[in-house]
Amino acid sequence: MPFPFGKSHKSPADIVKNLKDGMTVLEKHDISDKKRLTSDNQHVAL
């Protein structure tokens, strides 16, 4: 029975690099979302 996703054509180093790049983007969005949420909460409290 063949593996359902097929064979990866990327090297393990490429996979790790792509994963790190993706995590960096998510962390940047998370920081900006926290800042926005804090700002919104301050406006609602007033």
Coordinates of C-alpha atoms in Angstrom, one line a residue:
M1 CA 0.0 0.0 0.0
P2 CA 1.6 3.3 -1.1
F3 CA 1.9 6.3 1.3
P4 CA -1.1 8.5 0.7
F5 CA 0.7 11.8 0.3
G6 CA 3.4 10.7 -2.1
K7 CA 7.1 11.2 -1.9
S8 CA 8.5 14.5 -0.7
H9 CA 10.9 16.1 -3.2
K10 CA 12.3 18.5 -0.6
S11 CA 15.3 17.9 1.6
P12 CA 14.9 17.9 5.4
A13 CA 16.8 21.1 5.5
D14 CA 14.4 22.8 3.1
I15 CA 11.4 21.5 5.2
V16 CA 12.9 22.9 8.4
K17 CA 13.7 26.3 6.7
N18 CA 10.1 26.6 5.4
L19 CA 8.8 25.7 8.9
K20 CA 10.9 28.3 10.6
D21 CA 9.9 30.9 8.1
G22 CA 6.3 30.1 8.6
M23 CA 6.6 30.3 12.4
T24 CA 8.3 33.7 12.1
V25 CA 5.4 35.0 10.1
L26 CA 2.9 33.6 12.6
E27 CA 4.8 35.1 15.6
K28 CA 4.8 38.5 14.0
H29 CA 1.1 38.4 13.4
D30 CA 0.5 37.2 17.0
I31 CA 2.5 40.2 18.4
S32 CA 0.5 42.7 16.2
D33 CA -2.8 41.0 17.2
K34 CA -1.9 41.4 20.9
K35 CA -1.1 45.0 20.4
R36 CA -4.3 45.6 18.6
L37 CA -6.3 43.7 21.2
T38 CA -4.7 45.8 24.0
S39 CA -5.5 49.0 22.1
D40 CA -9.1 47.9 21.5
N41 CA -9.6 47.0 25.2
Q42 CA -8.4 50.4 26.2
H43 CA -10.9 52.1 23.9
V44 CA -13.7 49.9 25.2
A45 CA -12.8 50.6 28.8
L46 CA -13.1 54.4 28.3

